[in-house]
Structures are given as C-alpha cells and as structure tokens.
Amino acid sequence: VTIGRGLDLTYQLVSKTCPLMISRKHCVFQQNAEGQWTVKDNKSLNGVWLNKQRLDPSKAYPIAEGDRIQLGVPLENKETAEYEYEVIKEEWEKIRPFLAQRNDLGKAKSSRTKRKFSLEESETSGSEGPSNSRPKRDRVSCGNEPLCESWGRAEEAKQLTEKTDVKLPSPGPSEEDSGPVCSSPVHSEKAVSVAHKDQKGSGLAQSWTGLETLRKTLVDIMKLKVKVQEKQRAVLNVKQKRRKCAQKDILAMEQELRELQDQLCMEQEQHHQQVEELERTFSKEQQKLEGIKWQHGEENLKEQLAQVLQEASRYESRFGLTHHALMEELSRSKKDFEEIIRAKNKELEETKEEKEKVRAQKEEVLNQMNDVLENELQCTICSEHFIEAVTLNCAHSFCSYCINEWTKRKVECPICRQEIKSKTRSLVLDNCIDRMVEKLDVEMKEHRLTLIRERKEKQNVLVKPAMDNDGSVTSSVYSIFLMSSCDSEDTEEDSYYSESYYII
C-alpha cells in the first residue's frame, strides 16, 4: 500500500495547509513473510515518525496495534502534524461492509464502457439526481484500519473535482443575464443571429445549458465533499473514544459516512460523464462551425474559444499564485525565525560576557583581600593572620600568644626594639580579620581553626602547672604588670597609669 501526493499510488494525500509536506511517494505499508505489517519511509523530505521516533529511509519497521504513525512534521503554529494515525485491529466481520466489492466494480466498469449518453440524457440525469453507477477507480481493502478506504475515496474525489474545476469554462449567457464569456452585447447579438441563420448552431445553446447544469452539479459535489469531511472527522473522533461509545453508534456513523461517500462518487462520476459528453459536443460543433463560411460566426467562435482559454489560464495562474504566495510566506517565516535565533544567541553571548566580568571582578576583590591579609594583617613572628591581635605601645600589632612567648625572652618590640610598656587587645582588628577570612576558601579557614586550637591547647598546658604551684582555684591567667607613663612639656602634672592586662 503506497501513500503520497503522487498520482499512481494507492492513497493520495494532498495537504491543505502545506502542499509540499507530503512527498510524491511518501511511505509504503506491506506485509513481510511472517504476515507482520511493516512501514517504510521512501526517502521522503519530512519523514515518517513511528511513536515519536523518525524512521530511517528505505528500512522497514514492524507496526503493532496501538502504534502511532505520523506523516510529516507539525507546522510552527500547531502542536500536532496534519496526518497522524493510530494502528487498530478490528475483526473481519466489522470491517467487511466498508471494503470495496470487486464484482460490483467490474459490472459498473463494463456498463460504463457500453453506455453512451447524449446531451439531453446528461442534462436529464443531472436534474434528476445521482446515478447508481460506481466510481471508476481501484479500491484496496485495509484490514488493520477500516477508515483507510474512506479516506482514500475522499482524497481521490477531491483530486477529480479539482481537475474538472480547472478544465471547465464558466457558463455562457442565458436569457436573463450574461456570463463572463460574452464580453459585449454586440457579440451576443451576433451569436444569436448566427444561431437563427443556421439551425446547426443550435447545439451551442444546448452546450451552454449543459455547462449551467455542470456548474450546479459542481456546487452539489462541493456540498457533499464538506459533508463527507465533517462525517470523517466525526467518525475519527468516535473511533478515538470508541471505548466510551457503543459499537452500534460507531457502525451507524460509519454507514452514514459510506453512504455519503458513495453519493459523492456517483455525483463525480456523473459530472465526469457530462464533461466528456460536452467535450464531444463541443468538438462536433467546432467541426460544423468550421464548415460554415460566415465570417461573423467564425469570429464569434474564435472569441469564445479565446475567452475559454483565457479563463482556463486564469484558473492556472490563480492556483500558481496561491502556491507561490504560500512559499513566500514560508520563506518569510523562516527568515523571522532565523533572526529570532540570532538575537537570542547574541543575548546569550552578552550574558556570558557579563558573567565573565562579574567573575573576574570577584576574583580581583578576593585577590586584593588576600594581599591585604598577607601584607598588612600578618603577624611578623608566626607569619600567620592575627589571632587575638594585641597592639603594643609602639603601635605594632602581634598575636597575643606570639608576643607572650616573645616577652619571655625579651621585653622589647620585635620590629622596632622599643621597650614594651603596654599591650592593648584590638577587637576591631580581630573582627575585621574574621570577616575577611569568611570570604576565603575552605582550606584557609581550616588552617586558621587548627592554629587556634593548637594555641589554646598550649595555653592550657601552661596554665595547669601554675595552678598546682599556687594552689588557687580561680581562673588561670597570665599576669602582666605594665606601667605606662607619659610626660608632657605643656602640662605641669605627671600622670601615672597602672594597668593590669589579663589573657584567658
């Protein structure tokens, strides 16, 4: 079973929104040696999708009940593709009424070849209604999906109608109004005079009457097509909700759809026969009129033929312009989409650059903090950041533990060598160092905590012997007696301050 938009296929699909969505021979359904149905992508442009996975070209994939098959891709403003199907499995007795009867097809075929309608018979049949003949086309039964045949009928009927629409000219002037073929009343009067002078030209008026009948038939066919499409959509909706609906309702709707499709096919077959009969009539009349030597009649016929050809060319140009406009719209949409992508990429690049700048600034700030900590906030004795910073009378700062260990050997500043007279705890400096250390990496934080623990342990070791020797139960402290004196030449009094400084 072949599917595509070509002509020599089992089922022809013509997209309404995007004609080039379906390739000429899009895909092939066939049974393998084991009786399993398979689907194969015939190197189509937009591909075949099985359960949201695109198939490799020219490779058969087995399908089972419940699989979803998608032909083509969704358009930009739609979420689903135009042609999307679900594989179902029905019993033979249920789908048998929807399959074509080959015997009836052969009988209808033979009867069509033997019967010949005259112009009056075609007009009478067009006014009475559709005939009982079957449409001339091949029907392929689809065992797994009962609506395949119905869909194929509707698509083929649509193609036949479009072809005949392009070929048919519009009807000529009647007794009350004038059509587009006769452009002026002078020509119409000439045509009437020719018809009165020669009774052989009376068949031309009958031909125009047949054209009016054909136009009415076309209107009826278009109405039937709309009904068939609506019924197809209703049947598909019922099929999708078949678990909730009764089987009897589904069969009834499918029967109505089949009747509408048969009626549409009959109308189209009758329409096709009328077109063929009118073409034969026109050819005969043209041969008769060629034998007539009246100059006015020849000019009128030429003008009518030119107008018919002009109208046919207008039909072709209109369809061509529609296709061209659609392609231009697609190209514009593609350009707009590319511009949006470029704008988004540009915004992404700008965002990346801003992030890089922020990261570089952050690294620069951290580096500056590290430089400040290393150059300005380091103890010259232990070469570490201040721990419990202490400022001496000479304005130099050291760790409390380091300066205490230093004063055991020398009572002078390690930097300027001045005598140590006072020590002042710098809480501001400690807080500043703690805040800056919080911004550093984890390794630096762990190193500082380790130093603090080690120095506290050493202080505890030094405090225990002092408690044993003195026998005191009070808190263990180091007592440092400092005397500070400040002499001033402007004041007459000398101030002596004694300060006791304790480190726990």
C-alpha positions as a printed Julia matrix, in Angstrom:
504×3 Matrix{Float64}:
   0.0     0.0     0.0
   1.66    3.24   -1.16
   0.81    6.68    0.23
   1.87   10.13   -1.02
   0.78   13.11   -3.1
   1.62   11.49   -6.44
  -0.91   10.09   -8.89
  -0.06    6.39   -9.34
  -0.44    5.49   -5.65
  -2.88    3.53   -3.53
  -3.91    6.56   -1.46
  -3.16   10.16   -2.39
  -2.8    12.73    0.41
  -2.93   16.42   -0.53
  -2.15   18.76    2.36
  -4.37   21.83    2.62
  -2.01   23.93    4.71
   1.36   22.9     3.22
   1.2    21.1    -0.17
   4.86   20.05   -0.07
   4.61   18.42    3.38
   3.86   15.01    1.8
   6.29   13.67   -0.81
   5.17   12.15   -4.12
   5.7     8.64   -2.78
   5.96    9.24    0.94
   5.81    5.76    2.53
   4.94    2.13    1.86
   2.91   -0.31    4.01
   3.43   -4.01    3.27
   3.38   -7.43    4.91
   6.57   -9.4     5.39
   6.99  -13.16    5.03
   5.69  -13.73    8.57
   2.47  -11.81    7.91
   3.56   -8.82   10.0
   2.63   -5.38    8.66
   5.58   -3.02    8.23
   6.02    0.65    7.34
   8.91    2.03    5.26
   9.97    5.63    4.67
  10.51    6.05    0.92
  13.22    8.74    1.3
  10.61   11.42    1.99
  11.54   15.02    2.73
   9.74   15.45    6.07
   9.99   11.81    7.15
   7.78    9.18    8.75
   7.51    9.03   12.56
   6.63    5.87   14.47
   5.76    6.55   18.13
   7.54    9.95   18.01
  10.71    8.34   16.54
  11.76    9.17   12.99
  12.32    6.13   10.76
  15.45    5.59    8.7
  14.82    5.86    4.93
  14.28    2.66    2.91
  14.13    0.5     6.03
  11.02   -1.5     7.01
   9.82   -1.24   10.62
   7.15   -3.56   12.06
   3.99   -1.97   13.42
   1.58   -3.27   16.03
  -1.77   -2.34   17.48
  -1.68    0.95   19.35
   1.32    2.38   17.45
   1.02    5.99   16.28
   2.21    6.85   12.78
   2.89   10.45   11.78
   3.5    11.64    8.21
   5.46   14.9     8.03
   6.15   17.35   10.83
   3.89   19.87   12.64
   3.81   23.45   11.4
   5.12   26.28   13.56
   1.7    27.32   14.92
   0.46   23.76   15.53
   1.34   21.1    18.09
   0.45   18.03   16.02
   1.02   17.07   12.4
  -1.78   17.17    9.83
  -1.58   13.44    9.1
  -1.32   11.36   12.27
  -2.84    7.87   12.6
  -3.18    5.12   15.2
  -2.92    1.44   14.29
  -6.0    -0.51   15.39
  -7.13   -4.07   14.86
 -10.74   -4.96   14.1
 -12.5    -8.21   13.31
 -13.18   -9.12    9.7
 -16.96   -9.08   10.1
 -16.88   -5.49   11.38
 -14.76   -4.03    8.6
 -16.17   -6.12    5.77
 -19.07   -3.69    4.97
 -16.52   -0.9     4.41
 -14.44   -2.78    1.81
 -14.95   -2.47   -1.94
 -16.96   -5.15   -3.76
 -14.84   -6.25   -6.7
 -17.76   -7.87   -8.59
 -19.83   -4.69   -8.44
 -16.78   -2.75   -9.56
 -16.36   -4.93  -12.64
 -20.05   -4.67  -13.55
 -20.02   -0.93  -13.17
 -16.87   -0.75  -15.26
 -18.37   -2.76  -18.12
 -21.63   -0.84  -18.01
 -19.77    2.47  -18.2
 -17.86    1.42  -21.3
 -21.0     0.34  -23.17
 -23.34    3.22  -22.33
 -23.24    6.45  -24.28
 -25.15    9.48  -23.12
 -26.4    12.17  -25.37
 -26.51   15.79  -24.31
 -30.2    15.65  -23.44
 -29.74   12.46  -21.36
 -26.85   14.04  -19.44
 -28.94   17.11  -18.69
 -31.87   14.95  -17.58
 -29.69   12.8   -15.35
 -28.11   15.93  -13.86
 -31.52   17.34  -12.96
 -32.94   14.09  -11.59
 -30.03   13.33   -9.21
 -27.07   10.97   -8.89
 -26.98    7.73  -10.85
 -26.39    4.27   -9.47
 -23.03    3.73  -11.23
 -19.92    3.05   -9.18
 -16.81    5.32   -9.48
 -14.02    4.22  -11.79
 -11.03    3.65   -9.51
  -9.17    0.88   -7.78
 -10.07    0.11   -4.21
  -7.66   -1.55   -1.83
  -9.04   -3.14    1.33
  -7.22   -2.27    4.56
  -7.59   -4.97    7.2
  -5.97   -3.19   10.1
  -7.66    0.22    9.72
 -11.29    0.35    8.41
 -11.24    4.04    7.66
  -8.32    3.81    5.2
 -10.66    3.16    2.25
 -12.97    6.02    3.23
 -10.07    8.43    3.45
  -8.73    7.31    0.08
 -12.15    7.79   -1.52
 -12.48   11.32   -0.23
  -8.96   12.28   -1.34
  -9.44   10.83   -4.85
 -12.79   12.54   -5.17
 -11.18   15.81   -4.17
  -8.5    15.43   -6.87
 -11.07   14.63   -9.55
 -13.12   17.69   -8.61
 -10.08   19.98   -8.66
  -9.05   18.7   -12.1
 -12.5    19.24  -13.56
 -12.73   22.68  -11.97
  -9.65   23.82  -13.88
 -10.8    22.38  -17.21
 -14.4    23.65  -17.17
 -15.25   27.11  -18.52
 -17.9    29.2   -16.89
 -21.38   29.03  -18.43
 -22.3    31.44  -21.16
 -25.1    33.97  -21.26
 -28.62   32.76  -20.53
 -31.85   34.51  -21.41
 -31.82   36.78  -18.35
 -28.13   37.51  -17.53
 -24.83   37.48  -19.43
 -21.82   35.34  -18.3
 -18.1    36.14  -18.47
 -17.61   34.51  -21.88
 -19.5    37.13  -23.9
 -17.75   40.39  -23.11
 -20.14   42.74  -25.0
 -23.79   42.71  -26.12
 -22.72   43.11  -29.77
 -21.05   39.7   -29.77
 -24.06   38.12  -28.11
 -26.33   39.57  -30.79
 -24.01   38.19  -33.44
 -24.15   34.75  -31.85
 -27.96   34.89  -31.77
 -28.1    35.94  -35.4
 -25.81   33.08  -36.38
 -27.99   30.65  -34.45
 -31.11   31.92  -36.24
 -29.49   31.78  -39.65
 -28.17   28.28  -39.27
 -30.05   25.68  -37.26
 -26.88   23.63  -36.97
 -25.52   26.15  -34.46
 -28.44   25.49  -32.09
 -26.35   22.82  -30.39
 -24.16   25.61  -28.97
 -27.03   26.91  -26.84
 -27.64   23.4   -25.6
 -23.97   23.18  -24.69
 -24.21   26.34  -22.6
 -27.26   24.89  -20.87
 -25.21   21.78  -20.16
 -22.48   23.97  -18.7
 -25.0    25.57  -16.35
 -26.08   22.1   -15.29
 -22.44   21.18  -14.7
 -21.94   24.24  -12.54
 -24.93   23.25  -10.4
 -23.51   19.73  -10.19
 -20.18   21.17   -9.05
 -21.94   23.08   -6.27
 -23.66   19.88   -5.15
 -20.34   18.0    -5.23
 -18.67   20.66   -3.08
 -21.5    20.44   -0.55
 -21.17   16.65   -0.49
 -17.42   16.99    0.0
 -17.99   19.21    3.02
 -20.47   16.7     4.44
 -18.04   13.81    3.86
 -15.21   15.67    5.58
 -17.42   16.52    8.55
 -18.59   12.93    8.79
 -14.98   11.69    8.57
 -13.97   13.94   11.42
 -16.94   12.75   13.46
 -16.09    9.09   12.78
 -12.45    9.66   13.7
 -13.48   11.34   16.94
 -15.79    8.44   17.74
 -13.02    5.98   16.9
 -10.7     7.71   19.34
 -13.38    7.49   22.01
 -14.64    4.08   20.98
 -14.28    2.68   24.49
 -16.83    5.17   25.77
 -19.26    4.89   22.87
 -21.47    1.99   21.86
 -20.45   -0.18   18.93
 -23.86    0.33   17.33
 -23.37    4.11   17.16
 -19.95    3.67   15.57
 -21.32    1.32   12.92
 -24.22    3.69   12.22
 -21.92    6.65   11.73
 -19.61    4.62    9.52
 -22.61    3.52    7.45
 -23.68    7.15    7.03
 -20.15    8.07    6.01
 -20.07    5.27    3.46
 -23.41    6.38    2.01
 -22.21    9.97    1.71
 -19.02    8.83    0.04
 -20.94    6.65   -2.41
 -23.22    9.57   -3.18
 -20.22   11.84   -3.71
 -18.58    9.29   -6.0
 -21.79    8.94   -8.02
 -22.07   12.7    -8.4
 -18.47   12.92   -9.53
 -18.87   10.07  -11.99
 -21.98   11.69  -13.42
 -20.16   15.01  -13.56
 -17.24   13.36  -15.35
 -19.57   11.78  -17.91
 -21.26   15.12  -18.53
 -17.89   16.76  -19.06
 -16.88   14.1   -21.57
 -20.19   14.42  -23.38
 -19.88   18.2   -23.52
 -16.34   17.92  -24.81
 -17.53   15.64  -27.58
 -20.4    18.04  -28.32
 -18.04   21.0   -28.45
 -15.71   19.17  -30.81
 -18.6    18.25  -33.12
 -19.94   21.79  -33.1
 -16.5    23.16  -33.75
 -16.19   20.91  -36.8
 -19.61   22.05  -38.01
 -18.82   25.7   -37.47
 -15.55   25.35  -39.31
 -17.52   24.32  -42.37
 -19.65   27.45  -42.17
 -18.24   30.28  -44.27
 -19.95   33.06  -42.46
 -17.31   35.45  -41.24
 -19.24   36.72  -38.23
 -19.84   33.22  -36.95
 -16.15   32.34  -37.27
 -15.07   35.48  -35.41
 -17.59   34.85  -32.65
 -16.39   31.26  -32.24
 -12.77   32.37  -32.1
 -13.59   34.95  -29.46
 -15.46   32.39  -27.41
 -12.59   29.91  -27.64
 -10.11   32.64  -26.71
 -12.19   33.57  -23.68
 -12.41   29.92  -22.63
  -8.63   29.58  -22.92
  -8.16   32.86  -21.08
 -10.39   31.72  -18.24
  -8.52   28.41  -18.05
  -5.22   30.3   -17.91
  -6.65   32.49  -15.14
  -7.52   29.36  -13.18
  -3.99   28.05  -13.62
  -2.37   31.38  -12.75
  -4.57   31.71   -9.64
  -3.52   28.3    -8.36
   0.11   29.07   -9.23
  -0.03   32.4    -7.4
  -1.53   30.71   -4.35
   1.33   28.23   -4.26
   3.88   30.99   -4.82
   2.38   33.11   -2.02
   2.5    30.12    0.32
   6.17   29.52   -0.44
   6.94   33.22    0.11
   5.13   33.11    3.45
   7.17   30.07    4.46
  10.42   31.79    3.47
   9.46   34.9     5.45
   8.63   32.78    8.48
  11.99   31.04    8.13
  13.83   34.37    7.98
  11.96   35.68   11.04
  12.79   32.51   12.94
  16.47   32.83   12.0
  16.51   36.45   13.15
  14.99   35.44   16.48
  17.64   32.74   16.88
  20.41   35.22   16.11
  19.0    37.7    18.63
  18.78   35.0    21.3
  22.36   33.91   20.58
  23.52   37.5    20.85
  21.75   37.92   24.2
  23.32   34.67   25.39
  26.78   35.88   24.4
  26.22   39.19   26.2
  25.05   37.35   29.31
  28.13   35.14   29.21
  30.38   38.19   28.88
  28.68   39.87   31.84
  29.07   36.73   33.93
  32.76   36.57   33.0
  33.21   40.21   34.0
  31.47   39.66   37.35
  33.57   36.56   37.99
  36.76   38.44   37.12
  35.79   41.31   39.44
  35.03   38.86   42.23
  38.39   37.16   41.75
  40.1    40.54   41.75
  38.41   41.52   45.03
  39.4    38.2    46.61
  42.98   38.66   45.43
  43.06   42.14   46.91
  41.71   40.77   50.19
  44.39   38.1    50.2
  47.06   40.73   49.53
  45.76   42.87   52.39
  45.65   39.88   54.73
  49.14   38.75   53.74
  50.83   42.17   53.74
  49.02   44.18   56.4
  47.27   41.73   58.73
  50.02   39.18   59.32
  51.95   38.64   62.49
  55.72   39.1    61.9
  56.54   36.44   64.49
  54.46   33.5    63.19
  53.73   34.8    59.65
  50.04   34.0    60.11
  46.96   36.18   60.24
  46.47   37.8    63.63
  44.86   35.57   66.25
  43.66   37.66   69.21
  45.57   40.69   67.97
  47.44   42.79   70.53
  48.79   46.31   69.86
  51.91   47.48   71.74
  52.72   50.98   72.89
  54.84   51.41   69.76
  51.7    50.8    67.58
  52.91   47.45   66.24
  50.47   44.51   66.42
  51.13   40.84   67.07
  49.28   37.69   68.05
  48.61   37.5    71.78
  50.24   34.07   72.03
  53.26   35.09   69.94
  54.05   38.3    71.89
  53.66   36.49   75.22
  56.16   33.87   74.1
  58.46   36.64   72.85
  58.39   38.59   76.15
  59.63   35.54   78.0
  62.96   36.13   76.29
  62.99   39.85   75.55
  60.79   42.7    76.74
  61.1    44.74   73.59
  59.22   45.07   70.31
  60.38   42.53   67.73
  60.16   45.16   64.99
  61.36   48.49   66.39
  63.15   47.15   69.52
  61.42   49.61   71.82
  60.68   48.58   75.35
  57.25   47.02   75.77
  55.32   49.15   78.22
  51.71   48.33   77.34
  49.6    45.8    75.46
  46.13   46.55   74.13
  43.71   43.99   72.77
  42.4    45.07   69.3
  38.86   43.73   68.9
  38.26   45.74   65.75
  41.24   44.09   64.1
  40.05   40.63   65.16
  36.56   41.22   63.78
  37.94   42.55   60.51
  40.18   39.5    60.07
  37.33   37.1    60.89
  35.06   38.74   58.32
  37.71   38.63   55.64
  38.6    35.02   56.38
  34.95   34.07   55.82
  35.34   35.06   52.17
  38.39   32.86   51.66
  38.41   29.23   50.6
  37.75   26.31   52.93
  41.42   25.37   53.18
  42.38   28.74   54.65
  39.52   28.55   57.14
  40.54   25.07   58.3
  44.16   26.16   58.67
  43.17   29.12   60.89
  40.9    26.97   63.1
  43.72   24.43   63.52
  46.12   27.17   64.68
  43.57   28.5    67.17
  43.02   25.0    68.64
  46.76   24.32   68.92
  47.45   27.6    70.72
  44.58   27.07   73.15
  45.94   23.6    73.95
  49.42   25.06   74.59
  47.94   27.73   76.85
  46.01   25.09   78.8
  49.22   23.09   79.27
  50.97   26.19   80.67
  48.08   27.06   82.96
  47.96   23.67   84.79
  51.45   23.91   86.38
  50.65   27.38   87.62
  47.52   26.09   89.35
  49.45   23.28   91.07
  52.16   25.64   92.4
  49.9    28.4    93.71
  47.02   26.13   94.85
  44.43   28.6    93.65
  41.04   27.57   92.31
  40.48   30.79   90.41
  40.69   31.09   86.65
  44.14   30.55   85.19
  45.59   33.78   83.82
  48.86   35.29   82.89
  49.53   38.38   84.89
  51.39   41.08   83.18
  52.26   44.18   85.1
  52.72   47.18   82.97
  53.42   50.69   83.88
  52.82   53.46   81.44
  53.89   56.97   81.97
  53.51   59.88   79.72
  55.48   63.08   80.15
  54.32   66.23   78.51
  56.16   69.56   78.31
  52.9    71.57   78.11
  51.45   70.21   81.37
  52.85   70.53   84.84
  51.43   67.36   86.2
  52.75   63.88   85.63
  50.25   61.17   85.09
  50.95   57.63   86.05
  48.68   54.91   84.95
  48.96   51.38   86.03
  47.08   48.79   84.02
  46.67   45.08   84.61
  46.07   43.06   81.42
  44.68   39.52   81.59
  44.59   36.9    78.86
  42.39   33.86   79.5
